[in-house]
């Protein structure tokens, strides 16, 4: 959700803010704005639309100040127009705030503030906070922010500036990520490191309930109750190159094509072929606890939930333990039955998803061990879980998750293998799986060579109104994920089902206009899925089959076949998802959609 960036230092703030906002645009892109402290004045420029439109509006202003804050918005309260865009200001236009999160008690506070004479110009929850700060402001911004925060309920990552204290930015965090970038006599604040990595890789992550006061010489961190806290400055590991398109037209395509490398990165240093074993440093000291588990619960949202479903199949198969998968949004509210012998694994690319984070906190209250599978290093979930495994695939910028999905499945496979080797699996069996895992990147490369063929299919079916995706076993979650990719970036309605469920309802939808994507690889349910294909053909449905190389029989039944190489059944999702990612990508292009910034979506869902 919303991206925020701030700068105080010796350089001109404006280009730093604009560049930072461009990096953050994947977090929200319906409107944007900046506040600059400029020759003793506070200048605000806001613009509906993308950052490039904001950039055009500020171009003429020629701001030279070296303190400023900027925001790119994903609307929660109020339509995306200029008045609702951030920064918001107080009645006297002395203060400016940018905010990521939701203020839950805003309407009560707004009524109280109106009675006190404040005038509101937007429909946002954020605006009440700046008026509340104004209420407490007596030339001490830090204190006014602290007093105001004590009155609000909800989540926030905020930056606040005052024209009366132009040498200062006040930052505070509760539930929405915020970090401080440390340069030489210059400081940055941002909702994620990609906004500032061009200038510094040294960052301090604020925790919930903390604030930071930045000036030209230093930054000070405290709790919002005014207790000093010491923050460690850490080094961000990714490069600028990783957050650029690298010659691809879209981040999503780059991330799909990077998968051979990202899957390799995710396995690097972890697989030990010589003894058929796995080393996952983060889990090492918790192995006994994990091995004693009587039940595993996996919880996540969206694409990460789909990889959890694949994890369920793999972990049950290899560990013979009951595994439950739950949407984090349901899990956190349904009073789940947990005990110390149940381990919970949460999966989140961003490590910031509000529902997944709330699930972590619920589990901790119930005293069950909770482990994380995250991509973003230093993210809140990574820090709040007992231990975990990073994906190590670099920043995922495309709003539609692709490389994180394949890495999540790879990590789940590695966890299953690690535990199975300690429980029952022979070194020989372990070696066989590792050899297959190591062969996956090359097999993905081979599938990527089918890009043009898949593009033609997208041209053929890109104008369809609906798509159905069907798979069985390990490839049922792939059907769900294929359908999610299609709907989120091409806006074609798409549904995924276990293939056998088709007869229980969705079959009613099938006619000559319905493309049905079958994941029909040669596994134990192959014959059954062939029968499902026959059922679709009997009703004139159009069949696109993802099948195993060498399967000539399927050509007689399907209208189109995309071949993927053979692998072990439980590794097959790592291959079968790739053509479905490409199909969704090309369908979106055929339809003229903005692939990296699909409508209404944003990366990292930090609100409930
Ligand atoms: C879909 C997508 C979302 C995310 C979901 C969870 O392409 O990206 O469904 O998977 O919002 O996000 P994380 O994994 O960051 O918790």
XYZ file of N, CA and C in Angstrom, residues 391-526:
408
model
N 13.574 -16.081 0.843
C 13.524 -16.604 -0.528
C 14.808 -16.276 -1.290
N 15.409 -15.141 -0.980
C 16.628 -14.672 -1.660
C 16.461 -14.504 -3.164
N 15.300 -13.949 -3.580
C 15.107 -13.748 -5.021
C 15.208 -12.276 -5.414
N 15.581 -11.425 -4.486
C 15.674 -9.999 -4.808
C 14.285 -9.376 -4.815
N 14.237 -8.036 -4.888
C 12.931 -7.370 -4.807
C 11.997 -7.812 -5.933
N 10.748 -8.057 -5.579
C 9.730 -8.353 -6.608
C 8.932 -7.072 -6.787
N 9.026 -6.504 -7.982
C 8.410 -5.188 -8.214
C 7.062 -5.330 -8.927
N 6.975 -6.258 -9.884
C 5.698 -6.488 -10.582
C 4.639 -6.752 -9.522
N 3.490 -6.105 -9.674
C 2.463 -6.280 -8.641
C 1.988 -7.732 -8.608
N 1.906 -8.370 -9.773
C 1.525 -9.787 -9.807
C 2.747 -10.623 -9.429
N 2.584 -11.406 -8.408
C 3.708 -12.181 -7.887
C 4.034 -13.361 -8.811
N 5.295 -13.520 -9.156
C 5.695 -14.636 -10.031
C 6.906 -15.352 -9.446
N 8.059 -14.652 -9.411
C 9.276 -15.325 -8.961
C 9.197 -15.663 -7.478
N 8.397 -14.898 -6.720
C 8.263 -15.229 -5.294
C 7.515 -16.550 -5.143
N 6.517 -16.770 -6.016
C 5.740 -18.011 -5.924
C 6.636 -19.229 -6.120
N 7.430 -19.223 -7.189
C 8.270 -20.407 -7.441
C 9.305 -20.578 -6.326
N 9.780 -19.472 -5.767
C 10.751 -19.594 -4.679
C 10.078 -20.099 -3.399
N 8.846 -19.663 -3.160
C 8.145 -20.145 -1.956
C 7.970 -21.665 -2.025
N 7.591 -22.147 -3.219
C 7.417 -23.602 -3.369
C 8.774 -24.292 -3.180
N 9.820 -23.675 -3.704
C 11.165 -24.255 -3.558
C 11.556 -24.332 -2.082
N 11.266 -23.272 -1.328
C 11.599 -23.273 0.104
C 10.777 -24.338 0.835
N 9.490 -24.416 0.530
C 8.647 -25.418 1.201
C 9.181 -26.825 0.929
N 9.622 -27.031 -0.312
C 10.198 -28.339 -0.660
C 11.460 -28.590 0.161
N 12.257 -27.547 0.327
C 13.507 -27.713 1.087
C 13.212 -27.986 2.566
N 12.197 -27.330 3.108
C 11.835 -27.587 4.522
C 11.356 -29.031 4.667
N 10.514 -29.461 3.722
C 9.982 -30.835 3.782
C 11.129 -31.835 3.714
N 12.066 -31.566 2.844
C 13.202 -32.491 2.659
C 14.072 -32.518 3.920
N 14.318 -31.335 4.465
C 15.133 -31.234 5.687
C 14.522 -32.083 6.814
N 13.209 -31.939 7.001
C 12.566 -32.664 8.107
C 12.434 -34.150 7.774
N 12.112 -34.449 6.513
C 11.944 -35.866 6.129
C 13.257 -36.624 6.280
N 14.361 -35.989 5.943
C 15.667 -36.658 6.077
C 15.957 -37.001 7.537
N 15.465 -36.149 8.450
C 15.703 -36.448 9.856
C 14.701 -37.449 10.387
N 13.582 -37.612 9.711
C 12.557 -38.532 10.212
C 12.721 -39.927 9.612
N 12.739 -40.033 8.326
C 12.701 -41.374 7.742
C 13.458 -41.505 6.417
N 13.687 -40.404 5.751
C 14.139 -40.515 4.352
C 15.615 -40.894 4.267
N 15.926 -41.824 3.372
C 17.323 -42.252 3.198
C 18.106 -41.177 2.444
N 19.429 -41.232 2.583
C 20.280 -40.282 1.853
C 20.064 -40.464 0.349
N 19.870 -41.701 -0.093
C 19.683 -41.973 -1.525
C 18.445 -41.255 -2.054
N 17.357 -41.406 -1.294
C 16.100 -40.752 -1.682
C 16.299 -39.227 -1.704
N 16.984 -38.694 -0.676
C 17.267 -37.260 -0.594
C 18.054 -36.799 -1.816
N 19.038 -37.598 -2.201
C 19.877 -37.221 -3.359
C 19.034 -37.150 -4.642
N 18.104 -38.102 -4.744
C 17.275 -38.134 -5.954
C 16.453 -36.830 -6.063
N 15.887 -36.424 -4.922
C 15.068 -35.198 -4.940
C 15.961 -33.984 -5.234
N 17.137 -33.960 -4.611
C 18.027 -32.812 -4.817
C 18.459 -32.715 -6.277
N 18.763 -33.869 -6.877
C 19.142 -33.829 -8.305
C 18.019 -33.225 -9.135
N 16.800 -33.632 -8.818
C 15.648 -33.108 -9.567
C 15.472 -31.611 -9.320
N 15.653 -31.220 -8.051
C 15.531 -29.781 -7.736
C 16.574 -28.974 -8.512
N 17.788 -29.507 -8.536
C 18.861 -28.767 -9.234
C 18.629 -28.688 -10.737
N 17.826 -29.611 -11.238
C 17.554 -29.589 -12.689
C 16.418 -28.630 -13.045
N 15.685 -28.167 -12.033
C 14.501 -27.335 -12.321
C 14.851 -26.056 -13.102
N 15.878 -25.284 -12.706
C 16.124 -24.024 -13.427
C 16.312 -24.234 -14.933
N 17.031 -25.288 -15.299
C 17.231 -25.547 -16.738
C 15.911 -25.888 -17.434
N 15.080 -26.600 -16.710
C 13.785 -26.969 -17.295
C 12.897 -25.730 -17.448
N 13.003 -24.810 -16.487
C 12.228 -23.564 -16.611
C 12.728 -22.784 -17.832
N 14.048 -22.789 -18.031
C 14.609 -22.101 -19.210
C 13.983 -22.639 -20.486
N 13.830 -23.936 -20.538
C 13.253 -24.579 -21.725
C 11.802 -24.122 -21.939
N 11.077 -24.025 -20.843
C 9.668 -23.590 -20.968
C 9.609 -22.136 -21.451
N 10.530 -21.323 -20.966
C 10.527 -19.909 -21.353
C 10.727 -19.736 -22.860
N 11.353 -20.738 -23.485
C 11.542 -20.658 -24.946
C 10.211 -20.754 -25.693
N 9.151 -21.154 -24.974
C 7.832 -21.269 -25.630
C 7.075 -19.945 -25.609
N 7.757 -18.900 -25.181
C 7.102 -17.603 -25.007
C 6.275 -17.169 -26.221
N 6.867 -17.322 -27.432
C 6.146 -16.824 -28.614
C 4.891 -17.630 -28.887
N 5.012 -18.919 -28.670
C 3.847 -19.788 -28.876
C 2.727 -19.385 -27.898
N 3.123 -19.109 -26.663
C 2.123 -18.730 -25.642
C 1.527 -17.366 -25.985
N 2.369 -16.497 -26.523
C 1.869 -15.181 -26.948
C 0.762 -15.351 -28.003
N 0.973 -16.306 -28.941
C -0.044 -16.533 -29.994
C -1.352 -17.018 -29.367
N -1.218 -17.890 -28.358
C -2.434 -18.368 -27.686
C -3.162 -17.202 -27.032
N -2.378 -16.304 -26.431
C -2.984 -15.140 -25.769
C -3.699 -14.276 -26.809
N -3.115 -14.180 -28.014
C -3.767 -13.382 -29.065
C -5.092 -14.028 -29.469
N -5.076 -15.368 -29.476
C -6.275 -16.120 -29.873
C -7.391 -15.987 -28.842
N -7.019 -16.029 -27.574
C -8.047 -16.093 -26.523
C -8.122 -14.835 -25.660
N -7.300 -13.854 -25.970
C -7.217 -12.653 -25.120
C -8.508 -11.869 -25.039
N -9.429 -12.096 -25.990
C -10.681 -11.356 -25.907
C -11.795 -12.147 -25.235
N -11.457 -13.294 -24.696
C -12.477 -14.087 -23.987
C -12.935 -13.327 -22.743
N -14.166 -13.644 -22.323
C -14.664 -13.004 -21.093
C -14.339 -13.834 -19.865
N -14.137 -15.131 -20.081
C -13.902 -16.034 -18.948
C -12.817 -17.037 -19.297
N -12.175 -17.548 -18.283
C -11.212 -18.641 -18.424
C -11.458 -19.600 -17.260
N -11.330 -20.883 -17.526
C -11.384 -21.857 -16.436
C -10.038 -22.567 -16.377
N -9.520 -22.767 -15.168
C -8.237 -23.450 -14.982
C -8.491 -24.688 -14.122
N -8.085 -25.843 -14.612
C -8.348 -27.077 -13.883
C -7.065 -27.882 -13.702
N -6.893 -28.408 -12.499
C -5.734 -29.268 -12.228
C -6.066 -30.190 -11.076
N -5.230 -31.171 -10.870
C -5.443 -32.099 -9.752
C -4.182 -32.192 -8.910
N -4.343 -32.628 -7.662
C -3.187 -32.869 -6.795
C -2.319 -31.633 -6.685
N -1.017 -31.816 -6.859
C -0.087 -30.692 -6.734
C -0.422 -29.563 -7.698
N -1.129 -29.890 -8.756
C -1.416 -28.869 -9.766
C -2.794 -28.234 -9.638
N -3.528 -28.628 -8.594
C -4.767 -27.891 -8.321
C -4.428 -26.459 -7.854
N -3.498 -26.288 -6.887
C -3.146 -24.894 -6.532
C -2.556 -24.116 -7.711
N -1.915 -24.824 -8.639
C -1.378 -24.134 -9.827
C -2.543 -23.594 -10.663
N -3.644 -24.365 -10.718
C -4.829 -23.879 -11.441
C -5.339 -22.598 -10.774
N -5.364 -22.590 -9.448
C -5.820 -21.376 -8.741
C -4.891 -20.203 -9.040
N -3.607 -20.477 -9.029
C -2.625 -19.410 -9.235
C -2.678 -18.905 -10.683
N -2.840 -19.835 -11.630
C -2.950 -19.431 -13.044
C -4.157 -18.515 -13.230
N -5.279 -18.879 -12.583
C -6.503 -18.068 -12.711
C -6.311 -16.701 -12.051
N -5.643 -16.684 -10.894
C -5.415 -15.399 -10.210
C -4.562 -14.480 -11.078
N -3.501 -15.047 -11.691
C -2.632 -14.215 -12.540
C -3.460 -13.626 -13.670
N -4.293 -14.502 -14.300
C -5.076 -14.016 -15.438
C -5.995 -12.876 -15.009
N -6.736 -13.068 -13.905
C -7.721 -12.027 -13.582
C -7.056 -10.749 -13.096
N -5.976 -10.849 -12.349
C -5.460 -9.618 -11.763
C -4.776 -8.698 -12.769
N -4.219 -9.263 -13.826
C -3.554 -8.323 -14.745
C -4.282 -8.119 -16.071
N -5.160 -9.108 -16.469
C -5.845 -8.908 -17.760
C -7.301 -8.509 -17.549
N -7.776 -8.640 -16.296
C -9.162 -8.381 -15.916
C -10.151 -9.330 -16.610
N -9.646 -10.449 -17.113
C -10.563 -11.486 -17.619
C -10.998 -12.296 -16.403
N -12.284 -12.541 -16.298
C -12.731 -13.362 -15.177
C -12.191 -14.791 -15.350
N -11.513 -15.280 -14.339
C -10.912 -16.614 -14.436
C -11.090 -17.330 -13.106
N -11.388 -18.616 -13.195
C -11.540 -19.386 -11.957
C -10.703 -20.639 -12.025
N -10.172 -21.019 -10.895
C -9.426 -22.263 -10.810
C -10.214 -23.257 -9.972
N -10.152 -24.509 -10.374
C -10.875 -25.567 -9.656
C -10.042 -26.844 -9.653
N -10.292 -27.728 -8.670
C -9.767 -29.088 -8.838
C -10.542 -29.710 -9.999
N -9.880 -30.356 -10.923
C -10.540 -30.764 -12.175
C -11.805 -31.576 -11.926
N -11.791 -32.432 -10.901
C -12.956 -33.287 -10.682
C -14.172 -32.502 -10.205
N -13.943 -31.312 -9.665
C -15.045 -30.482 -9.184
C -15.847 -29.875 -10.328
N -15.268 -29.913 -11.529
C -15.931 -29.283 -12.662
C -17.376 -29.782 -12.802
N -17.550 -31.074 -12.594
C -18.879 -31.671 -12.787
C -19.876 -31.174 -11.749
N -19.373 -30.601 -10.671
C -20.264 -30.179 -9.588
C -20.702 -28.733 -9.739
N -20.615 -28.202 -10.901
C -21.087 -26.829 -11.088
C -20.489 -26.122 -12.296
N -19.170 -25.907 -12.308
C -18.584 -25.079 -13.374
C -18.834 -25.610 -14.786
N -19.139 -26.880 -14.910
C -19.367 -27.444 -16.250
C -20.511 -26.697 -16.958
N -21.406 -26.114 -16.164
C -22.525 -25.366 -16.747
C -22.031 -24.193 -17.589
N -20.822 -23.726 -17.324
C -20.291 -22.555 -18.034
C -19.691 -22.915 -19.388
N -19.497 -24.193 -19.620
C -18.682 -24.550 -20.795
C -19.482 -24.506 -22.095
N -18.956 -23.747 -23.029
C -19.467 -23.730 -24.395
C -18.298 -23.361 -25.311
N -18.580 -23.111 -26.571
C -17.485 -22.893 -27.528
C -16.679 -21.621 -27.232
N -17.188 -20.767 -26.331
C -16.452 -19.537 -26.017
C -15.597 -19.652 -24.761
N -15.597 -20.832 -24.172
C -14.893 -20.938 -22.883
C -13.549 -21.642 -23.036
N -12.437 -20.876 -22.938
C -11.139 -21.553 -22.917
C -10.923 -22.218 -21.548
N -10.534 -23.480 -21.584
C -10.285 -24.215 -20.337
C -8.820 -24.650 -20.342
N -8.092 -24.188 -19.344
C -6.672 -24.540 -19.251
C -6.561 -25.743 -18.320
N -6.087 -26.848 -18.854
C -5.877 -28.040 -18.031
C -4.401 -28.199 -17.724
N -4.081 -28.470 -16.476
C -2.711 -28.874 -16.168
C -2.772 -30.386 -16.143
N -2.279 -30.984 -17.196
C -2.531 -32.412 -17.442
C -1.215 -33.145 -17.608
N -0.371 -33.042 -16.594
C 0.934 -33.694 -16.721
C 0.821 -35.187 -16.402
N 1.868 -35.927 -16.779
C 1.845 -37.389 -16.570
C 2.135 -37.709 -15.116
N 1.112 -37.602 -14.274
C 1.299 -38.025 -12.883
C 0.237 -39.075 -12.586
N 0.039 -39.384 -11.313
C -0.869 -40.491 -11.003
C -2.320 -40.188 -11.365
N -2.664 -38.917 -11.592
C -4.072 -38.647 -11.922
C -4.260 -38.323 -13.415
N -3.243 -38.677 -14.213
C -3.291 -38.328 -15.641
C -4.550 -38.855 -16.331
